[in-house]
């Protein structure tokens, strides 16, 4: 498995270091600027992991609340972007865990549409197959797949974001892909 | 990338991800704004300097404590009046703690007044304000000046200023762009030490801020006894350090101690409760023997740690006495408990004091000398004793084969060399008794599980040592009566008979279970209907005051091994399939503990208890029928309604399924019997990886144990070991029995993914496997269970086995052809598993076999067949795995087990003469084309090779062609079956020839000659023929 080329423009223009420093020192205006600049990327990430708009919204919100709370502890401001993604992944995980305890799950509109399509006998596209397969995976595996395949993060960055050794990132990615393959195969088997 | 499934390559997968992401509705416009609105402005940095910083501060305080518990008491300021204590207890955590510990909340000034008035380490509950902090020390950061009285900075002392607990919430830090100064507070204050307060059950709370002090309530004490370890000039300052034992409240947030799993902590606190009942634990800190000096400065060297608590993990417990209604001060007491130990050591101002347990299950613990005094004191009874001493296990003496049935209390070889001594020095000679000045006696442990004892006797250093034990047992065993012991010397049945092992190295030993159901031939094998837990359950109901010391399950016809009086058929249990013998101490109130022994017929309500001897027409019958209130002869666990294994197979290939606990009982070193086990399977966390780089899911893996994180589990109970989904490793140990099975690469083990959301769901499975696999070549490799087949799962039912597991595509033969070849050499097996793989992979899977059989490496594919065969062993017949190997398309078979494979394909010849039954030529050289018999008397010009003073003498001569080599040897007449090994002798490039035969005792009087002619594929130079230099005929 070779190292992948990182896609660009996924996150947006780089945030000025001075803005980060000001936010670390408690400047809420500076942090608000950061929130507005990164909300889209964080929301996209939490959506991709959770597959549920309501959850994604909560997780994105929690991401920035946690970021504001923890920002002063950020030791390497130059790694702010990776750090923010880590916070987002953790927020998604926490949200998922909290949701798992709910008795009634909110059904996102996209899921309703997909279910309606399936009920009508419409062939499912790859996105729908992927959506169904991802839903069966633990959120940790979803996160690493999303970071790699959607965000285009290479292994080294996965390791940084997830705070794990690169070898571990590699094995976790491998395991996640295998689990995804099994889930897709299982799903396709059921469809037949 | 490897396709996830079918044609799902990278491109398709990423396109799907992108399409999926595009379906998400656009970002809600109000989201960013609503987030910003929710953000708390950090007017106080309570949230941004959380506990981690205080932990750092605590660490600093701790390091100060090493050089001396240096501290700051601002006595140079006028003391303000003591804060009046509240007229009533506040609500919330302070109230809880006050109620729990019986402490009255006071203020900082009152605490200081108490400190000055009462020079003791009484525990107090104090509320105040923790000073703000000058900020982190960083390279290039601001200069920090401490205006508080400085301390004598030892080499470990950080320049960071300490936090203070103050009466008033004043900021004591002035900060500029380039500097920070810590000022003296205007009110009373003291310096806290948090080293003992941060336990895992202390939740993370913001505690130190840069901007302002934070309200805090803590439990702790001044005048800590460890102050004596401070430098003399600093001892007063050390005395005035407030050692915080528990944080109660921070910034109005209650610091409730939440239950957090800490393996061993509960056991340590329970050990303390047993040693000193009635104490209230204030804090329990886990430390290691290498770090304990940080908490107990007197342990400068780990060798100073008292032996009873010296373990890798040590629990430090600070506790106070429970409130008794008086106002008497309650000083804090510190105790140490080694992980898993039962002995508690109290740290006092005079040093560590061991609080050894004085009783075991209600019996006073005697020394070996005291036990001997009881034995020789004129009391011929067999009353139960608990004896402390050092166990000197039996030495590996050569012993004659034991008779089929022996009296369990007979001091026969090698147990005559086994002693319980009053001191740990080993015996000087093999069978010597203790020398003068030492007390000791021979101890027998019949039918007791000694695995833990054996492990303790052979630590990692492999240097055998004596093991400190407390044994519960008795002298004058009824089975030692002359009529039963059946030996001329009464002393041979006069040892101390242990009924249970109470503790090993101070650690409480598990209750012994022996399930030994191997039948004597030709009896059929039966399996118990009950598990040990079922038996315990019966006694829980029938006799709740019984502390079980041992349980033994035996076939009825072997009951005489544990109760010789019943060998003649007394009670009739000899005809029962399985009988449980249960021995325990009845610790019911009102009398001293007494030993009681029961026989219970498995799966029935038929039970007997030992009784005063009765003489009947069949001899001594030491049992009487009793009425155990057995609720049902079939425990609920076997009911199909509640048993998740009800649909599982109960027998496979003649093996009846066992629980995990029963399988564990079969974990006897050297016993590689196949076992059918039912249990709950949990694979390792899919995210786990091993620090040492072991590949957990590699297609070909060595058959070796893996790191802790990568272990699979087979559990007795469907337990959740990963209660915290965010952790890779387990966060609790199983409460039931467990096995960490090894699943070899060529064993199909396809189970549905049981991991979801970071935690697994145990899966009910039935597997075949065995301990003592020869491929697990690690220290204690015998202890690992290796799976041979996944038989059944609750998810899929019976698991279909492939005709062969193909790990290479190079094989050309069919499994049927391979099996036929192997069975022609090794006979039929009860069950076979076939796999074929590349020899390079075999070198990973089974390196020892490749070393022993290098020809297996000289091919493209090797067939490996595991064969379930019957093998006689120790008068019993066991069913176990035998391995067979053959190269694809080859003719020769290698096979064997245990000590390693050997060439099974031989060239056989029937020599003339009635004294020789067969000669098998084992051709390791692959030079031999054939063999024929030869009259030994033929005069071929024999010449001797090798020594002629051994049990045999080898001679060689040229045959009728240069390719023929005649071999003649002289061995005993009664040795009828011979093997003639032929190897290549590298130095001389000629054959190495050596005959061997099984030695038969008592026939070493008459030697005869035997001869064969070997035909080689090359001419043989007689000068190059060699033989073994020192092998005798045996």
PDB file of N, CA, C and O in Angstrom, chain B residues 883-944:
ATOM      1  N   UNK B 883       1.423 -35.462  14.461  1.00  0.00           N
ATOM      2  CA  UNK B 883       1.613 -34.724  13.218  1.00  0.00           C
ATOM      3  C   UNK B 883       2.189 -35.636  12.134  1.00  0.00           C
ATOM      4  O   UNK B 883       2.954 -36.553  12.444  1.00  0.00           O
ATOM      5  N   UNK B 884       1.828 -35.368  10.915  1.00  0.00           N
ATOM      6  CA  UNK B 884       2.442 -36.080   9.797  1.00  0.00           C
ATOM      7  C   UNK B 884       2.749 -35.067   8.701  1.00  0.00           C
ATOM      8  O   UNK B 884       1.985 -34.124   8.481  1.00  0.00           O
ATOM      9  N   UNK B 885       3.880 -35.259   8.044  1.00  0.00           N
ATOM     10  CA  UNK B 885       4.310 -34.343   6.986  1.00  0.00           C
ATOM     11  C   UNK B 885       4.764 -35.168   5.790  1.00  0.00           C
ATOM     12  O   UNK B 885       5.396 -36.222   5.956  1.00  0.00           O
ATOM     13  N   UNK B 886       4.463 -34.673   4.629  1.00  0.00           N
ATOM     14  CA  UNK B 886       4.978 -35.324   3.433  1.00  0.00           C
ATOM     15  C   UNK B 886       5.046 -34.272   2.328  1.00  0.00           C
ATOM     16  O   UNK B 886       4.219 -33.357   2.285  1.00  0.00           O
ATOM     17  N   UNK B 887       6.041 -34.401   1.474  1.00  0.00           N
ATOM     18  CA  UNK B 887       6.144 -33.410   0.404  1.00  0.00           C
ATOM     19  C   UNK B 887       5.138 -33.756  -0.684  1.00  0.00           C
ATOM     20  O   UNK B 887       4.785 -34.935  -0.872  1.00  0.00           O
ATOM     21  N   UNK B 888       4.704 -32.750  -1.370  1.00  0.00           N
ATOM     22  CA  UNK B 888       3.728 -32.955  -2.438  1.00  0.00           C
ATOM     23  C   UNK B 888       4.347 -33.822  -3.533  1.00  0.00           C
ATOM     24  O   UNK B 888       5.433 -33.510  -4.051  1.00  0.00           O
ATOM     25  N   UNK B 889       3.705 -34.907  -3.829  1.00  0.00           N
ATOM     26  CA  UNK B 889       4.218 -35.813  -4.854  1.00  0.00           C
ATOM     27  C   UNK B 889       5.314 -36.728  -4.352  1.00  0.00           C
ATOM     28  O   UNK B 889       5.900 -37.473  -5.133  1.00  0.00           O
ATOM     29  N   UNK B 890       5.614 -36.695  -3.085  1.00  0.00           N
ATOM     30  CA  UNK B 890       6.699 -37.500  -2.547  1.00  0.00           C
ATOM     31  C   UNK B 890       6.233 -38.870  -2.100  1.00  0.00           C
ATOM     32  O   UNK B 890       5.083 -39.269  -2.323  1.00  0.00           O
ATOM     33  N   UNK B 891       7.157 -39.609  -1.444  1.00  0.00           N
ATOM     34  CA  UNK B 891       6.828 -40.962  -1.009  1.00  0.00           C
ATOM     35  C   UNK B 891       7.026 -41.144   0.488  1.00  0.00           C
ATOM     36  O   UNK B 891       6.473 -42.063   1.074  1.00  0.00           O
ATOM     37  N   UNK B 892       7.847 -40.304   1.054  1.00  0.00           N
ATOM     38  CA  UNK B 892       8.201 -40.520   2.460  1.00  0.00           C
ATOM     39  C   UNK B 892       7.316 -39.690   3.383  1.00  0.00           C
ATOM     40  O   UNK B 892       6.849 -38.623   3.012  1.00  0.00           O
ATOM     41  N   UNK B 893       7.146 -40.202   4.565  1.00  0.00           N
ATOM     42  CA  UNK B 893       6.296 -39.548   5.562  1.00  0.00           C
ATOM     43  C   UNK B 893       7.120 -39.311   6.819  1.00  0.00           C
ATOM     44  O   UNK B 893       7.867 -40.174   7.258  1.00  0.00           O
ATOM     45  N   UNK B 894       6.983 -38.110   7.345  1.00  0.00           N
ATOM     46  CA  UNK B 894       7.559 -37.793   8.647  1.00  0.00           C
ATOM     47  C   UNK B 894       6.401 -37.643   9.617  1.00  0.00           C
ATOM     48  O   UNK B 894       5.352 -37.127   9.268  1.00  0.00           O
ATOM     49  N   UNK B 895       6.615 -38.077  10.821  1.00  0.00           N
ATOM     50  CA  UNK B 895       5.511 -37.966  11.763  1.00  0.00           C
ATOM     51  C   UNK B 895       5.976 -37.960  13.194  1.00  0.00           C
ATOM     52  O   UNK B 895       7.160 -38.158  13.486  1.00  0.00           O
ATOM     53  N   UNK B 896       5.042 -37.698  14.080  1.00  0.00           N
ATOM     54  CA  UNK B 896       5.370 -37.723  15.496  1.00  0.00           C
ATOM     55  C   UNK B 896       4.761 -36.547  16.215  1.00  0.00           C
ATOM     56  O   UNK B 896       4.067 -35.725  15.639  1.00  0.00           O
ATOM     57  N   UNK B 897       5.028 -36.507  17.485  1.00  0.00           N
ATOM     58  CA  UNK B 897       4.507 -35.417  18.306  1.00  0.00           C
ATOM     59  C   UNK B 897       5.409 -35.278  19.515  1.00  0.00           C
ATOM     60  O   UNK B 897       6.299 -36.093  19.738  1.00  0.00           O
ATOM     61  N   UNK B 898       5.145 -34.252  20.272  1.00  0.00           N
ATOM     62  CA  UNK B 898       5.864 -34.068  21.524  1.00  0.00           C
ATOM     63  C   UNK B 898       7.334 -33.790  21.317  1.00  0.00           C
ATOM     64  O   UNK B 898       7.740 -32.662  21.084  1.00  0.00           O
ATOM     65  N   UNK B 899       8.146 -34.821  21.334  1.00  0.00           N
ATOM     66  CA  UNK B 899       9.584 -34.592  21.259  1.00  0.00           C
ATOM     67  C   UNK B 899      10.039 -34.275  19.848  1.00  0.00           C
ATOM     68  O   UNK B 899      11.214 -34.052  19.613  1.00  0.00           O
ATOM     69  N   UNK B 900       9.150 -34.264  18.884  1.00  0.00           N
ATOM     70  CA  UNK B 900       9.536 -33.877  17.550  1.00  0.00           C
ATOM     71  C   UNK B 900       9.272 -34.972  16.542  1.00  0.00           C
ATOM     72  O   UNK B 900       9.115 -36.147  16.885  1.00  0.00           O
ATOM     73  N   UNK B 901       9.236 -34.553  15.279  1.00  0.00           N
ATOM     74  CA  UNK B 901       8.902 -35.515  14.236  1.00  0.00           C
ATOM     75  C   UNK B 901      10.133 -36.351  13.890  1.00  0.00           C
ATOM     76  O   UNK B 901      11.261 -35.962  14.116  1.00  0.00           O
ATOM     77  N   UNK B 902       9.852 -37.479  13.344  1.00  0.00           N
ATOM     78  CA  UNK B 902      10.926 -38.362  12.899  1.00  0.00           C
ATOM     79  C   UNK B 902      10.463 -38.996  11.591  1.00  0.00           C
ATOM     80  O   UNK B 902       9.275 -38.960  11.250  1.00  0.00           O
ATOM     81  N   UNK B 903      11.418 -39.580  10.904  1.00  0.00           N
ATOM     82  CA  UNK B 903      11.082 -40.220   9.638  1.00  0.00           C
ATOM     83  C   UNK B 903      10.248 -41.459   9.927  1.00  0.00           C
ATOM     84  O   UNK B 903      10.682 -42.373  10.644  1.00  0.00           O
ATOM     85  N   UNK B 904       9.057 -41.477   9.397  1.00  0.00           N
ATOM     86  CA  UNK B 904       8.155 -42.601   9.663  1.00  0.00           C
ATOM     87  C   UNK B 904       8.263 -43.672   8.587  1.00  0.00           C
ATOM     88  O   UNK B 904       7.963 -44.838   8.826  1.00  0.00           O
ATOM     89  N   UNK B 905       8.686 -43.275   7.406  1.00  0.00           N
ATOM     90  CA  UNK B 905       8.811 -44.238   6.320  1.00  0.00           C
ATOM     91  C   UNK B 905      10.102 -45.024   6.503  1.00  0.00           C
ATOM     92  O   UNK B 905      11.184 -44.444   6.581  1.00  0.00           O
ATOM     93  N   UNK B 906       9.976 -46.302   6.603  1.00  0.00           N
ATOM     94  CA  UNK B 906      11.158 -47.137   6.812  1.00  0.00           C
ATOM     95  C   UNK B 906      11.193 -48.235   5.750  1.00  0.00           C
ATOM     96  O   UNK B 906      10.190 -48.528   5.105  1.00  0.00           O
ATOM     97  N   UNK B 907      12.383 -48.823   5.591  1.00  0.00           N
ATOM     98  CA  UNK B 907      12.532 -49.987   4.717  1.00  0.00           C
ATOM     99  C   UNK B 907      12.661 -51.185   5.642  1.00  0.00           C
ATOM    100  O   UNK B 907      13.603 -51.247   6.445  1.00  0.00           O
ATOM    101  N   UNK B 908      11.695 -52.063   5.572  1.00  0.00           N
ATOM    102  CA  UNK B 908      11.633 -53.122   6.566  1.00  0.00           C
ATOM    103  C   UNK B 908      12.116 -54.448   5.989  1.00  0.00           C
ATOM    104  O   UNK B 908      11.941 -54.746   4.807  1.00  0.00           O
ATOM    105  N   UNK B 909      12.677 -55.231   6.859  1.00  0.00           N
ATOM    106  CA  UNK B 909      13.129 -56.548   6.446  1.00  0.00           C
ATOM    107  C   UNK B 909      12.863 -57.518   7.594  1.00  0.00           C
ATOM    108  O   UNK B 909      12.978 -57.152   8.758  1.00  0.00           O
ATOM    109  N   UNK B 910      12.499 -58.725   7.226  1.00  0.00           N
ATOM    110  CA  UNK B 910      12.285 -59.762   8.234  1.00  0.00           C
ATOM    111  C   UNK B 910      13.484 -60.685   8.236  1.00  0.00           C
ATOM    112  O   UNK B 910      13.586 -61.590   7.383  1.00  0.00           O
ATOM    113  N   UNK B 911      14.398 -60.503   9.124  1.00  0.00           N
ATOM    114  CA  UNK B 911      15.600 -61.341   9.119  1.00  0.00           C
ATOM    115  C   UNK B 911      15.250 -62.758   9.512  1.00  0.00           C
ATOM    116  O   UNK B 911      14.250 -62.999  10.200  1.00  0.00           O
ATOM    117  N   UNK B 912      16.046 -63.686   9.087  1.00  0.00           N
ATOM    118  CA  UNK B 912      15.782 -65.069   9.492  1.00  0.00           C
ATOM    119  C   UNK B 912      16.042 -65.227  10.987  1.00  0.00           C
ATOM    120  O   UNK B 912      16.767 -64.457  11.585  1.00  0.00           O
ATOM    121  N   UNK B 913      15.428 -66.202  11.553  1.00  0.00           N
ATOM    122  CA  UNK B 913      15.660 -66.514  12.957  1.00  0.00           C
ATOM    123  C   UNK B 913      14.502 -66.075  13.818  1.00  0.00           C
ATOM    124  O   UNK B 913      13.915 -65.015  13.598  1.00  0.00           O
ATOM    125  N   UNK B 914      14.188 -66.888  14.778  1.00  0.00           N
ATOM    126  CA  UNK B 914      13.028 -66.626  15.614  1.00  0.00           C
ATOM    127  C   UNK B 914      13.292 -65.530  16.630  1.00  0.00           C
ATOM    128  O   UNK B 914      12.362 -65.023  17.247  1.00  0.00           O
ATOM    129  N   UNK B 915      14.538 -65.138  16.829  1.00  0.00           N
ATOM    130  CA  UNK B 915      14.844 -64.135  17.848  1.00  0.00           C
ATOM    131  C   UNK B 915      14.733 -62.715  17.324  1.00  0.00           C
ATOM    132  O   UNK B 915      14.984 -61.764  18.067  1.00  0.00           O
ATOM    133  N   UNK B 916      14.456 -62.557  16.078  1.00  0.00           N
ATOM    134  CA  UNK B 916      14.341 -61.211  15.516  1.00  0.00           C
ATOM    135  C   UNK B 916      13.000 -61.106  14.798  1.00  0.00           C
ATOM    136  O   UNK B 916      12.706 -61.905  13.900  1.00  0.00           O
ATOM    137  N   UNK B 917      12.246 -60.127  15.216  1.00  0.00           N
ATOM    138  CA  UNK B 917      10.932 -59.985  14.606  1.00  0.00           C
ATOM    139  C   UNK B 917      10.990 -59.077  13.385  1.00  0.00           C
ATOM    140  O   UNK B 917      10.434 -59.365  12.336  1.00  0.00           O
ATOM    141  N   UNK B 918      11.674 -57.978  13.500  1.00  0.00           N
ATOM    142  CA  UNK B 918      11.718 -57.021  12.395  1.00  0.00           C
ATOM    143  C   UNK B 918      12.942 -56.124  12.540  1.00  0.00           C
ATOM    144  O   UNK B 918      13.408 -55.851  13.654  1.00  0.00           O
ATOM    145  N   UNK B 919      13.460 -55.726  11.422  1.00  0.00           N
ATOM    146  CA  UNK B 919      14.477 -54.677  11.389  1.00  0.00           C
ATOM    147  C   UNK B 919      13.959 -53.586  10.455  1.00  0.00           C
ATOM    148  O   UNK B 919      13.627 -53.869   9.299  1.00  0.00           O
ATOM    149  N   UNK B 920      13.862 -52.379  10.961  1.00  0.00           N
ATOM    150  CA  UNK B 920      13.414 -51.241  10.144  1.00  0.00           C
ATOM    151  C   UNK B 920      14.610 -50.360   9.843  1.00  0.00           C
ATOM    152  O   UNK B 920      15.288 -49.904  10.770  1.00  0.00           O
ATOM    153  N   UNK B 921      14.836 -50.136   8.569  1.00  0.00           N
ATOM    154  CA  UNK B 921      15.929 -49.238   8.191  1.00  0.00           C
ATOM    155  C   UNK B 921      15.350 -47.831   8.024  1.00  0.00           C
ATOM    156  O   UNK B 921      14.431 -47.614   7.225  1.00  0.00           O
ATOM    157  N   UNK B 922      15.871 -46.934   8.823  1.00  0.00           N
ATOM    158  CA  UNK B 922      15.413 -45.542   8.774  1.00  0.00           C
ATOM    159  C   UNK B 922      16.452 -44.764   7.976  1.00  0.00           C
ATOM    160  O   UNK B 922      17.543 -44.458   8.471  1.00  0.00           O
ATOM    161  N   UNK B 923      16.107 -44.458   6.767  1.00  0.00           N
ATOM    162  CA  UNK B 923      17.102 -43.915   5.837  1.00  0.00           C
ATOM    163  C   UNK B 923      17.034 -42.384   5.794  1.00  0.00           C
ATOM    164  O   UNK B 923      16.368 -41.799   4.941  1.00  0.00           O
ATOM    165  N   UNK B 924      17.713 -41.759   6.715  1.00  0.00           N
ATOM    166  CA  UNK B 924      17.767 -40.298   6.674  1.00  0.00           C
ATOM    167  C   UNK B 924      18.640 -39.823   5.517  1.00  0.00           C
ATOM    168  O   UNK B 924      18.503 -38.702   5.054  1.00  0.00           O
ATOM    169  N   UNK B 925      19.562 -40.693   5.082  1.00  0.00           N
ATOM    170  CA  UNK B 925      20.523 -40.270   4.053  1.00  0.00           C
ATOM    171  C   UNK B 925      19.885 -40.165   2.671  1.00  0.00           C
ATOM    172  O   UNK B 925      20.363 -39.416   1.835  1.00  0.00           O
ATOM    173  N   UNK B 926      18.829 -40.937   2.441  1.00  0.00           N
ATOM    174  CA  UNK B 926      18.181 -41.047   1.137  1.00  0.00           C
ATOM    175  C   UNK B 926      19.138 -41.640   0.100  1.00  0.00           C
ATOM    176  O   UNK B 926      19.082 -41.340  -1.078  1.00  0.00           O
ATOM    177  N   UNK B 927      20.061 -42.459   0.590  1.00  0.00           N
ATOM    178  CA  UNK B 927      20.984 -43.178  -0.300  1.00  0.00           C
ATOM    179  C   UNK B 927      20.571 -44.645  -0.460  1.00  0.00           C
ATOM    180  O   UNK B 927      21.048 -45.319  -1.358  1.00  0.00           O
ATOM    181  N   UNK B 928      19.768 -45.139   0.455  1.00  0.00           N
ATOM    182  CA  UNK B 928      19.503 -46.585   0.500  1.00  0.00           C
ATOM    183  C   UNK B 928      18.406 -46.942  -0.506  1.00  0.00           C
ATOM    184  O   UNK B 928      17.324 -46.353  -0.495  1.00  0.00           O
ATOM    185  N   UNK B 929      18.723 -47.915  -1.339  1.00  0.00           N
ATOM    186  CA  UNK B 929      17.742 -48.365  -2.324  1.00  0.00           C
ATOM    187  C   UNK B 929      16.977 -49.591  -1.834  1.00  0.00           C
ATOM    188  O   UNK B 929      15.826 -49.791  -2.186  1.00  0.00           O
ATOM    189  N   UNK B 930      17.616 -50.409  -1.032  1.00  0.00           N
ATOM    190  CA  UNK B 930      16.932 -51.601  -0.546  1.00  0.00           C
ATOM    191  C   UNK B 930      17.714 -52.252   0.569  1.00  0.00           C
ATOM    192  O   UNK B 930      18.833 -51.852   0.903  1.00  0.00           O
ATOM    193  N   UNK B 931      17.090 -53.279   1.166  1.00  0.00           N
ATOM    194  CA  UNK B 931      17.731 -53.995   2.260  1.00  0.00           C
ATOM    195  C   UNK B 931      17.290 -55.445   2.194  1.00  0.00           C
ATOM    196  O   UNK B 931      16.151 -55.729   1.812  1.00  0.00           O
ATOM    197  N   UNK B 932      18.186 -56.350   2.528  1.00  0.00           N
ATOM    198  CA  UNK B 932      17.808 -57.759   2.564  1.00  0.00           C
ATOM    199  C   UNK B 932      18.471 -58.399   3.767  1.00  0.00           C
ATOM    200  O   UNK B 932      19.473 -57.904   4.295  1.00  0.00           O
ATOM    201  N   UNK B 933      17.868 -59.497   4.182  1.00  0.00           N
ATOM    202  CA  UNK B 933      18.394 -60.195   5.352  1.00  0.00           C
ATOM    203  C   UNK B 933      19.649 -60.963   4.977  1.00  0.00           C
ATOM    204  O   UNK B 933      19.891 -61.284   3.816  1.00  0.00           O
ATOM    205  N   UNK B 934      20.441 -61.258   6.000  1.00  0.00           N
ATOM    206  CA  UNK B 934      21.694 -61.966   5.788  1.00  0.00           C
ATOM    207  C   UNK B 934      21.891 -62.909   6.965  1.00  0.00           C
ATOM    208  O   UNK B 934      21.574 -62.551   8.108  1.00  0.00           O
ATOM    209  N   UNK B 935      22.403 -64.061   6.647  1.00  0.00           N
ATOM    210  CA  UNK B 935      22.730 -64.961   7.749  1.00  0.00           C
ATOM    211  C   UNK B 935      23.926 -64.386   8.487  1.00  0.00           C
ATOM    212  O   UNK B 935      24.973 -64.105   7.895  1.00  0.00           O
ATOM    213  N   UNK B 936      23.777 -64.223   9.756  1.00  0.00           N
ATOM    214  CA  UNK B 936      24.812 -63.519  10.508  1.00  0.00           C
ATOM    215  C   UNK B 936      26.127 -64.277  10.546  1.00  0.00           C
ATOM    216  O   UNK B 936      27.190 -63.708  10.741  1.00  0.00           O
ATOM    217  N   UNK B 937      26.005 -65.572  10.347  1.00  0.00           N
ATOM    218  CA  UNK B 937      27.221 -66.369  10.447  1.00  0.00           C
ATOM    219  C   UNK B 937      28.066 -66.316   9.179  1.00  0.00           C
ATOM    220  O   UNK B 937      29.187 -66.827   9.138  1.00  0.00           O
ATOM    221  N   UNK B 938      27.521 -65.769   8.099  1.00  0.00           N
ATOM    222  CA  UNK B 938      28.279 -65.723   6.848  1.00  0.00           C
ATOM    223  C   UNK B 938      29.613 -65.022   7.079  1.00  0.00           C
ATOM    224  O   UNK B 938      29.678 -63.969   7.706  1.00  0.00           O
ATOM    225  N   UNK B 939      30.630 -65.601   6.525  1.00  0.00           N
ATOM    226  CA  UNK B 939      31.951 -65.003   6.716  1.00  0.00           C
ATOM    227  C   UNK B 939      32.235 -64.064   5.553  1.00  0.00           C
ATOM    228  O   UNK B 939      32.575 -64.485   4.461  1.00  0.00           O
ATOM    229  N   UNK B 940      32.093 -62.814   5.772  1.00  0.00           N
ATOM    230  CA  UNK B 940      32.286 -61.819   4.706  1.00  0.00           C
ATOM    231  C   UNK B 940      33.525 -60.975   4.945  1.00  0.00           C
ATOM    232  O   UNK B 940      33.746 -59.985   4.280  1.00  0.00           O
ATOM    233  N   UNK B 941      34.303 -61.365   5.919  1.00  0.00           N
ATOM    234  CA  UNK B 941      35.462 -60.533   6.261  1.00  0.00           C
ATOM    235  C   UNK B 941      35.049 -59.315   7.040  1.00  0.00           C
ATOM    236  O   UNK B 941      35.345 -58.181   6.664  1.00  0.00           O
ATOM    237  N   UNK B 942      34.354 -59.562   8.104  1.00  0.00           N
ATOM    238  CA  UNK B 942      33.781 -58.462   8.896  1.00  0.00           C
ATOM    239  C   UNK B 942      34.874 -57.608   9.515  1.00  0.00           C
ATOM    240  O   UNK B 942      35.911 -58.106   9.912  1.00  0.00           O
ATOM    241  N   UNK B 943      34.643 -56.366   9.602  1.00  0.00           N
ATOM    242  CA  UNK B 943      35.543 -55.475  10.333  1.00  0.00           C
ATOM    243  C   UNK B 943      34.711 -54.632  11.306  1.00  0.00           C
ATOM    244  O   UNK B 943      33.587 -54.244  10.992  1.00  0.00           O
ATOM    245  N   UNK B 944      35.287 -54.419  12.458  1.00  0.00           N
ATOM    246  CA  UNK B 944      34.539 -53.699  13.507  1.00  0.00           C
ATOM    247  C   UNK B 944      34.537 -52.206  13.220  1.00  0.00           C
ATOM    248  O   UNK B 944      35.493 -51.647  12.695  1.00  0.00           O
TER     249      UNK B 944
END
